[in-house]
Structures are given as structure tokens and as C-alpha cells.
PDB file of C-alpha atoms and ligand atoms in Angstrom:
ATOM      1  CA  MET X  62     -18.940   0.375  15.590  1.00  0.00           C
ATOM      2  CA  THR X  63     -16.716   0.676  13.051  1.00  0.00           C
ATOM      3  CA  THR X  64     -13.009  -1.745  13.669  1.00  0.00           C
ATOM      4  CA  GLN X  65     -11.060   1.525  13.719  1.00  0.00           C
ATOM      5  CA  ALA X  66      -7.423   1.466  12.552  1.00  0.00           C
ATOM      6  CA  ASN X  67      -3.965   0.965  14.286  1.00  0.00           C
ATOM      7  CA  SER X  68      -1.605   3.670  13.664  1.00  0.00           C
ATOM      8  CA  HIS X  69       1.062   2.903  10.922  1.00  0.00           C
ATOM      9  CA  GLY X  70       4.831   3.799  12.475  1.00  0.00           C
ATOM     10  CA  PHE X  71       7.418   6.194  12.889  1.00  0.00           C
ATOM     11  CA  VAL X  72       9.197   4.825  10.174  1.00  0.00           C
ATOM     12  CA  THR X  73       6.521   4.051   7.583  1.00  0.00           C
ATOM     13  CA  ARG X  74       4.451   7.542   8.152  1.00  0.00           C
ATOM     14  CA  GLY X  75       8.592   9.410   7.717  1.00  0.00           C
ATOM     15  CA  ILE X  76       9.140   7.050   4.467  1.00  0.00           C
ATOM     16  CA  HIS X  77       5.550   8.493   3.476  1.00  0.00           C
ATOM     17  CA  TRP X  78       5.628  11.797   3.413  1.00  0.00           C
ATOM     18  CA  LEU X  79       9.309  12.088   2.241  1.00  0.00           C
ATOM     19  CA  SER X  80       8.076  10.477  -1.109  1.00  0.00           C
ATOM     20  CA  ALA X  81       5.121  11.917  -1.290  1.00  0.00           C
ATOM     21  CA  GLY X  82       7.497  15.666  -1.491  1.00  0.00           C
ATOM     22  CA  LEU X  83       9.922  13.727  -3.714  1.00  0.00           C
ATOM     23  CA  ILE X  84       6.654  12.814  -6.074  1.00  0.00           C
ATOM     24  CA  GLY X  85       5.654  16.430  -6.537  1.00  0.00           C
ATOM     25  CA  PHE X  86       9.588  17.830  -6.708  1.00  0.00           C
ATOM     26  CA  GLY X  87      10.135  15.510  -9.249  1.00  0.00           C
ATOM     27  CA  TYR X  88       7.126  16.303 -11.208  1.00  0.00           C
ATOM     28  CA  PHE X  89       8.080  19.836 -10.518  1.00  0.00           C
ATOM     29  CA  LYS X  90      11.246  20.198 -11.842  1.00  0.00           C
ATOM     30  CA  GLY X  91      10.429  17.224 -14.131  1.00  0.00           C
ATOM     31  CA  LEU X  92      12.492  17.803 -17.773  1.00  0.00           C
ATOM     32  CA  ASP X  93      10.861  19.171 -20.738  1.00  0.00           C
ATOM     33  CA  ASN X  94      12.577  16.885 -23.684  1.00  0.00           C
ATOM     34  CA  VAL X  95      15.334  14.774 -24.183  1.00  0.00           C
ATOM     35  CA  GLY X  96      18.033  17.261 -25.261  1.00  0.00           C
ATOM     36  CA  GLN X  97      17.779  18.851 -21.811  1.00  0.00           C
ATOM     37  CA  LEU X  98      20.933  15.786 -21.089  1.00  0.00           C
ATOM     38  CA  ALA X  99      23.006  17.673 -23.162  1.00  0.00           C
ATOM     39  CA  ASP X 100      23.950  19.534 -19.575  1.00  0.00           C
ATOM     40  CA  PRO X 101      26.562  17.118 -17.872  1.00  0.00           C
ATOM     41  CA  THR X 102      25.520  18.423 -14.401  1.00  0.00           C
ATOM     42  CA  LEU X 103      21.595  17.590 -15.140  1.00  0.00           C
ATOM     43  CA  PHE X 104      22.381  14.030 -16.614  1.00  0.00           C
ATOM     44  CA  MET X 105      23.871  13.589 -13.559  1.00  0.00           C
ATOM     45  CA  THR X 106      21.211  15.030 -11.547  1.00  0.00           C
ATOM     46  CA  GLU X 107      17.913  13.483 -12.818  1.00  0.00           C
ATOM     47  CA  ILE X 108      19.891   9.639 -12.518  1.00  0.00           C
ATOM     48  CA  VAL X 109      21.217  10.085  -9.114  1.00  0.00           C
ATOM     49  CA  PHE X 110      16.712  10.958  -8.397  1.00  0.00           C
ATOM     50  CA  ALA X 111      15.550   8.357 -10.373  1.00  0.00           C
ATOM     51  CA  LEU X 112      18.431   5.938  -8.177  1.00  0.00           C
ATOM     52  CA  SER X 113      16.997   8.081  -4.841  1.00  0.00           C
ATOM     53  CA  ILE X 114      13.451   7.592  -5.652  1.00  0.00           C
ATOM     54  CA  GLY X 115      13.404   4.511  -6.735  1.00  0.00           C
ATOM     55  CA  ALA X 116      15.641   2.800  -3.640  1.00  0.00           C
ATOM     56  CA  LEU X 117      13.718   5.049  -1.861  1.00  0.00           C
ATOM     57  CA  PHE X 118      10.606   2.714  -3.103  1.00  0.00           C
ATOM     58  CA  LEU X 119      12.531  -0.596  -2.935  1.00  0.00           C
ATOM     59  CA  PHE X 120      13.073  -0.535   1.021  1.00  0.00           C
ATOM     60  CA  ARG X 121       8.881   0.981   1.452  1.00  0.00           C
ATOM     61  CA  LEU X 122       8.194  -2.228   0.135  1.00  0.00           C
ATOM     62  CA  PHE X 123      10.473  -4.249   1.751  1.00  0.00           C
ATOM     63  CA  TRP X 124       9.366  -2.392   5.278  1.00  0.00           C
ATOM     64  CA  THR X 125       5.912  -2.649   4.438  1.00  0.00           C
ATOM     65  CA  LYS X 126       5.862  -6.186   3.351  1.00  0.00           C
ATOM     66  CA  ARG X 127       8.263  -8.326   5.183  1.00  0.00           C
ATOM     67  CA  VAL X 128       8.816  -6.120   8.645  1.00  0.00           C
ATOM     68  CA  VAL X 129       5.653  -4.230   9.812  1.00  0.00           C
ATOM     69  CA  GLY X 130       2.845  -4.938   8.246  1.00  0.00           C
ATOM     70  CA  ALA X 131       1.287  -2.900   4.746  1.00  0.00           C
ATOM     71  CA  THR X 132      -2.732  -1.977   5.090  1.00  0.00           C
ATOM     72  CA  ARG X 133      -3.916  -0.936   8.624  1.00  0.00           C
ATOM     73  CA  LEU X 134      -7.203  -0.900   6.252  1.00  0.00           C
ATOM     74  CA  PRO X 135      -9.294  -3.212   9.204  1.00  0.00           C
ATOM     75  CA  GLU X 136      -9.879  -6.277   8.446  1.00  0.00           C
ATOM     76  CA  ASP X 137     -13.806  -6.603   8.544  1.00  0.00           C
ATOM     77  CA  ALA X 138     -14.220  -3.552   5.987  1.00  0.00           C
ATOM     78  CA  PRO X 139     -15.717  -4.601   2.727  1.00  0.00           C
ATOM     79  CA  LYS X 140     -13.703  -6.968   0.892  1.00  0.00           C
ATOM     80  CA  TRP X 141     -14.321  -4.335  -2.326  1.00  0.00           C
ATOM     81  CA  GLU X 142     -12.224  -1.676   0.206  1.00  0.00           C
ATOM     82  CA  HIS X 143      -9.804  -3.987   0.526  1.00  0.00           C
ATOM     83  CA  TRP X 144      -9.275  -5.213  -3.116  1.00  0.00           C
ATOM     84  CA  ALA X 145      -9.486  -1.000  -4.587  1.00  0.00           C
ATOM     85  CA  SER X 146      -6.700  -0.068  -1.710  1.00  0.00           C
ATOM     86  CA  GLN X 147      -4.452  -2.786  -3.020  1.00  0.00           C
ATOM     87  CA  ALA X 148      -4.799  -2.780  -6.056  1.00  0.00           C
ATOM     88  CA  VAL X 149      -4.483   1.498  -6.280  1.00  0.00           C
ATOM     89  CA  HIS X 150      -0.950   0.383  -3.914  1.00  0.00           C
ATOM     90  CA  VAL X 151      -0.056  -1.607  -6.673  1.00  0.00           C
ATOM     91  CA  GLY X 152      -0.462   0.701  -9.096  1.00  0.00           C
ATOM     92  CA  LEU X 153       1.094   4.212  -7.445  1.00  0.00           C
ATOM     93  CA  TYR X 154       4.008   1.572  -7.053  1.00  0.00           C
ATOM     94  CA  ALA X 155       4.202   0.162  -9.867  1.00  0.00           C
ATOM     95  CA  SER X 156       3.609   3.973 -11.973  1.00  0.00           C
ATOM     96  CA  VAL X 157       6.815   4.872  -9.500  1.00  0.00           C
ATOM     97  CA  PHE X 158       9.183   1.901 -10.864  1.00  0.00           C
ATOM     98  CA  GLY X 159       8.084   2.510 -14.272  1.00  0.00           C
ATOM     99  CA  ILE X 160       9.180   6.429 -14.287  1.00  0.00           C
ATOM    100  CA  VAL X 161      12.210   5.248 -12.158  1.00  0.00           C
ATOM    101  CA  LEU X 162      13.087   2.174 -14.267  1.00  0.00           C
ATOM    102  CA  SER X 163      12.097   4.218 -17.931  1.00  0.00           C
ATOM    103  CA  GLY X 164      13.663   6.855 -16.645  1.00  0.00           C
ATOM    104  CA  LEU X 165      16.771   5.616 -16.245  1.00  0.00           C
ATOM    105  CA  GLY X 166      16.367   3.932 -20.025  1.00  0.00           C
ATOM    106  CA  ILE X 167      16.213   7.030 -21.975  1.00  0.00           C
ATOM    107  CA  ALA X 168      19.202   7.767 -20.108  1.00  0.00           C
ATOM    108  CA  LEU X 169      20.955   4.655 -21.207  1.00  0.00           C
ATOM    109  CA  VAL X 170      20.221   5.430 -24.742  1.00  0.00           C
ATOM    110  CA  TYR X 171      21.528   8.656 -24.751  1.00  0.00           C
ATOM    111  CA  ALA X 172      24.678   7.621 -23.657  1.00  0.00           C
ATOM    112  CA  THR X 173      24.686   5.004 -25.919  1.00  0.00           C
ATOM    113  CA  PRO X 174      23.177   5.717 -29.081  1.00  0.00           C
ATOM    114  CA  TRP X 175      23.716   2.262 -31.053  1.00  0.00           C
ATOM    115  CA  LEU X 176      21.167   1.013 -28.664  1.00  0.00           C
ATOM    116  CA  GLY X 177      18.719   3.420 -31.556  1.00  0.00           C
ATOM    117  CA  GLY X 178      16.064   4.913 -31.747  1.00  0.00           C
ATOM    118  CA  PHE X 179      13.558   2.506 -31.242  1.00  0.00           C
ATOM    119  CA  VAL X 180      14.534   1.677 -28.379  1.00  0.00           C
ATOM    120  CA  MET X 181      14.509   5.353 -27.311  1.00  0.00           C
ATOM    121  CA  GLY X 182      11.080   5.713 -28.460  1.00  0.00           C
ATOM    122  CA  ALA X 183       9.821   3.159 -26.573  1.00  0.00           C
ATOM    123  CA  MET X 184      11.326   4.139 -22.841  1.00  0.00           C
ATOM    124  CA  ILE X 185      10.166   7.656 -23.830  1.00  0.00           C
ATOM    125  CA  GLY X 186       6.815   6.078 -24.401  1.00  0.00           C
ATOM    126  CA  LEU X 187       6.324   3.858 -21.071  1.00  0.00           C
ATOM    127  CA  HIS X 188       8.209   7.418 -19.543  1.00  0.00           C
ATOM    128  CA  GLU X 189       4.832   9.575 -20.304  1.00  0.00           C
ATOM    129  CA  LEU X 190       2.789   6.487 -19.701  1.00  0.00           C
ATOM    130  CA  THR X 191       3.740   6.031 -16.287  1.00  0.00           C
ATOM    131  CA  LEU X 192       4.291   9.592 -15.514  1.00  0.00           C
ATOM    132  CA  ALA X 193       0.494  10.422 -17.047  1.00  0.00           C
ATOM    133  CA  ALA X 194      -1.147   7.078 -14.955  1.00  0.00           C
ATOM    134  CA  MET X 195       0.331   8.284 -11.602  1.00  0.00           C
ATOM    135  CA  PRO X 196      -2.065  11.454 -11.174  1.00  0.00           C
ATOM    136  CA  LEU X 197      -4.988   9.982 -11.908  1.00  0.00           C
ATOM    137  CA  LEU X 198      -4.059   7.002  -8.773  1.00  0.00           C
ATOM    138  CA  LEU X 199      -3.242   9.686  -6.887  1.00  0.00           C
ATOM    139  CA  ILE X 200      -6.821  10.933  -7.048  1.00  0.00           C
ATOM    140  CA  ALA X 201      -8.108   7.692  -6.315  1.00  0.00           C
ATOM    141  CA  HIS X 202      -5.650   6.885  -3.614  1.00  0.00           C
ATOM    142  CA  ILE X 203      -6.410  10.374  -1.930  1.00  0.00           C
ATOM    143  CA  ALA X 204     -10.578  10.065  -2.432  1.00  0.00           C
ATOM    144  CA  GLY X 205      -9.732   6.753  -0.855  1.00  0.00           C
ATOM    145  CA  ALA X 206      -8.354   9.007   2.106  1.00  0.00           C
ATOM    146  CA  MET X 207     -11.258  11.377   1.958  1.00  0.00           C
ATOM    147  CA  TRP X 208     -13.461   8.082   1.789  1.00  0.00           C
ATOM    148  CA  HIS X 209     -12.392   6.301   5.370  1.00  0.00           C
ATOM    149  CA  LYS X 210     -12.494  10.270   6.913  1.00  0.00           C
ATOM    150  CA  ILE X 211     -15.581  11.875   6.089  1.00  0.00           C
ATOM    151  CA  VAL X 212     -17.562   8.034   5.755  1.00  0.00           C
ATOM    152  CA  ARG X 213     -15.998   5.123   6.881  1.00  0.00           C
ATOM    153  CA  ARG X 214     -14.471   7.002   9.977  1.00  0.00           C
ATOM    154  CA  ASP X 215     -12.706   4.046  10.425  1.00  0.00           C
ATOM    155  CA  GLY X 216      -8.805   6.550  11.139  1.00  0.00           C
ATOM    156  CA  VAL X 217      -7.287   4.792   8.377  1.00  0.00           C
ATOM    157  CA  LEU X 218      -6.391   8.270   7.021  1.00  0.00           C
ATOM    158  CA  GLU X 219      -5.319   9.292  10.651  1.00  0.00           C
ATOM    159  CA  SER X 220      -3.447   5.865  10.824  1.00  0.00           C
ATOM    160  CA  MET X 221      -0.671   8.296   8.519  1.00  0.00           C
ATOM    161  CA  THR X 222      -1.375  11.550   9.280  1.00  0.00           C
ATOM    162  CA  GLY X 223      -1.525  10.525  12.991  1.00  0.00           C
ATOM    163  CA  ARG X 224      -4.876  11.877  14.987  1.00  0.00           C
ATOM    164  CA  LEU X 225      -5.862  15.036  13.444  1.00  0.00           C
ATOM    165  CA  PRO X 226      -7.629  18.527  15.221  1.00  0.00           C
ATOM    166  CA  VAL X 227     -10.765  17.924  12.910  1.00  0.00           C
TER     167      VAL X 227
HETATM  168  C1  HEM P  39      -2.062  14.278   0.212  1.00  0.00           C
HETATM  169  C2  HEM P  39      -1.425  13.476  -0.245  1.00  0.00           C
HETATM  170  C3  HEM P  39      -1.687  12.034   0.658  1.00  0.00           C
HETATM  171  C4  HEM P  39      -2.525  11.154   1.004  1.00  0.00           C
HETATM  172  C5  HEM P  39      -3.971  11.815   2.157  1.00  0.00           C
HETATM  173  C6  HEM P  39      -2.129   9.859   1.879  1.00  0.00           C
HETATM  174  C7  HEM P  39      -2.539   8.876   2.204  1.00  0.00           C
HETATM  175  C8  HEM P  39      -2.712   7.476   2.841  1.00  0.00           C
HETATM  176  C9  HEM P  39      -2.879   6.626   3.838  1.00  0.00           C
HETATM  177  C10 HEM P  39      -3.833   7.228   4.794  1.00  0.00           C
HETATM  178  C11 HEM P  39      -2.776   5.621   3.594  1.00  0.00           C
HETATM  179  C12 HEM P  39      -2.217   4.323   4.345  1.00  0.00           C
HETATM  180  C13 HEM P  39      -3.794   2.811   3.576  1.00  0.00           C
HETATM  181  C14 HEM P  39      -3.397   1.550   4.787  1.00  0.00           C
HETATM  182  O1  HEM P  39      -2.919   1.697   5.582  1.00  0.00           O
HETATM  183  O2  HEM P  39      -4.138   1.156   3.519  1.00  0.00           O
HETATM  184  C15 HEM P  39      -1.463   5.250   2.677  1.00  0.00           C
HETATM  185  C16 HEM P  39      -0.607   4.656   2.145  1.00  0.00           C
HETATM  186  C17 HEM P  39      -0.068   4.041   0.658  1.00  0.00           C
HETATM  187  N1  HEM P  39      -0.141   5.792  -0.119  1.00  0.00           N
HETATM  188 FE1  HEM P  39      -0.269   7.480   0.413  1.00  0.00          FE
HETATM  189  N2  HEM P  39      -1.557   9.554   0.688  1.00  0.00           N
HETATM  190  C18 HEM P  39      -0.795  10.416   0.326  1.00  0.00           C
HETATM  191  C19 HEM P  39       0.147  10.864  -1.057  1.00  0.00           C
HETATM  192  C20 HEM P  39       0.891   9.566  -1.346  1.00  0.00           C
HETATM  193  C21 HEM P  39       1.979  10.211  -2.333  1.00  0.00           C
HETATM  194  C22 HEM P  39       2.038  10.852  -3.259  1.00  0.00           C
HETATM  195  C23 HEM P  39       2.110   8.027  -2.501  1.00  0.00           C
HETATM  196  C24 HEM P  39       3.540   7.905  -3.306  1.00  0.00           C
HETATM  197  C25 HEM P  39       3.469   7.559  -4.808  1.00  0.00           C
HETATM  198  C26 HEM P  39       1.322   7.673  -1.576  1.00  0.00           C
HETATM  199  C27 HEM P  39       1.144   6.062  -2.085  1.00  0.00           C
HETATM  200  C28 HEM P  39       0.700   5.480  -1.234  1.00  0.00           C
HETATM  201  C29 HEM P  39       1.509   3.635  -0.463  1.00  0.00           C
HETATM  202  C30 HEM P  39       2.489   3.762  -1.782  1.00  0.00           C
HETATM  203  C31 HEM P  39       0.597   3.303   0.401  1.00  0.00           C
HETATM  204  C32 HEM P  39       0.600   2.122   0.643  1.00  0.00           C
HETATM  205  C33 HEM P  39       1.817   2.167   2.005  1.00  0.00           C
HETATM  206  C34 HEM P  39       2.999   2.103   2.269  1.00  0.00           C
HETATM  207  O3  HEM P  39       3.543   1.020   1.382  1.00  0.00           O
HETATM  208  O4  HEM P  39       3.186   2.697   1.989  1.00  0.00           O
HETATM  209  N3  HEM P  39       0.915   8.506  -0.793  1.00  0.00           N
HETATM  210  N4  HEM P  39      -1.382   7.056   1.123  1.00  0.00           N
END
């Protein structure tokens, strides 16, 4: 009999689905070019949005690592599953922080032109790289959740969703 995963708590689940919504919203409303930052309202909105996501993920990191524990993958799951899940979670955190920090960097260089075109180019490059990596990591993350639901049937997906009707 496969060992069943314990459930994540209410706070972890709440943060998980709130951050999923915010990430989706971020892709939906994202800017097309740096010139749009000339609009002061848009400039301020982008900064507040980036700081909010950054703060939420920092709190989430603290909460799962220091308070309630991160993964609910059963300890006796195969080694490769522990390794793969850890790698994708680290990648997701790295891409979120990469997107947030490079976005704030773009805003800083835009408001401080003497920092120069090289720094702006580096920030935009990092922003595009991390923005491109996140959907690939999310595909791997969701594929992993489906693997646990359909093949392993060990309750790892349900640890984040609650019991599903099917
Ligand atoms: C349909 C979409 C999603 C599904 C089905 C899903 C499913 C899950 C499940 C089942 C876990 C628990 C894994 C475990 O305990 O080891 C988890 C954790 C996690 N998920 Fe998702 N997820 C989704 C979207 C997202 C999105 C958009 C992000 C944004 C970056 C994300 C980031 C994370 C992270 C970092 C963890 C590790 C635990 C934590 O720090 O909260 N997930 N997810």
C-alpha cells in the first residue's frame, strides 16, 4: 500500500493558490516594453505589484521552511521523486525572485538613467530569461502533480487541493 501524503495546512494552501492567481495575473497584465514606464501610474503599479509578490514569496519561504514544513511527499517515495520535486520547487522560487528583482532593477535604472544602458540590458535579459523559465517549470510542476494523482495515487495533489470528488 502506497504511503499517503499528509495535508498542507490552511495557510500554506491559501498562500499557494493566492500566489498562483497573482502569477497568472502578472503574465496577463505584463508590460510589452520599457517605454510604458513613462506613465507614472503604471510605473508605481508595477513596483507595488512586484514588491507584493516578492513579500508573499518571502513569507511563503519562511512559513514552509521554518514553521510548518515544505513538502508533503511521503518519505518512502523514490529518491528521484524527492530530487525532482526539490529541483522544481527551487526553480520556481528562483524564477519568481529573478522576475521580481530584475523587474525592480528595470524600474530603478529607468528612474536613474546614469546607471546606463549596459545595466538596463542586463536587467531586461534577466527578466526575459526568468519569465521564459517559469512556464516551463510550471509545466513540470503540474505534470508532477498529475503523476502523483494518476500513477502514484499517494495524495500529494490532494495535500494542496483537499480531497477532490474524483
Ligand atoms: C494547476 C496549478 C498547480 C497545481 C496543481 C499545483 C500543485 C501543487 C502541489 C500538489 C504541491 C504540494 C507538493 C508537495 O507537498 O511536495 C505544490 C507545492 C508548490 N507549488 Fe504548486 N501547483 C500549481 C501551481 C503553482 C504555481 C502557479 C506556483 C507558482 C510559482 C506554484 C508553486 C509551488 C511551490 C513553490 C510549492 C512548494 C511548496 C510551497 O512552498 O508552498 N504552484 N503545488
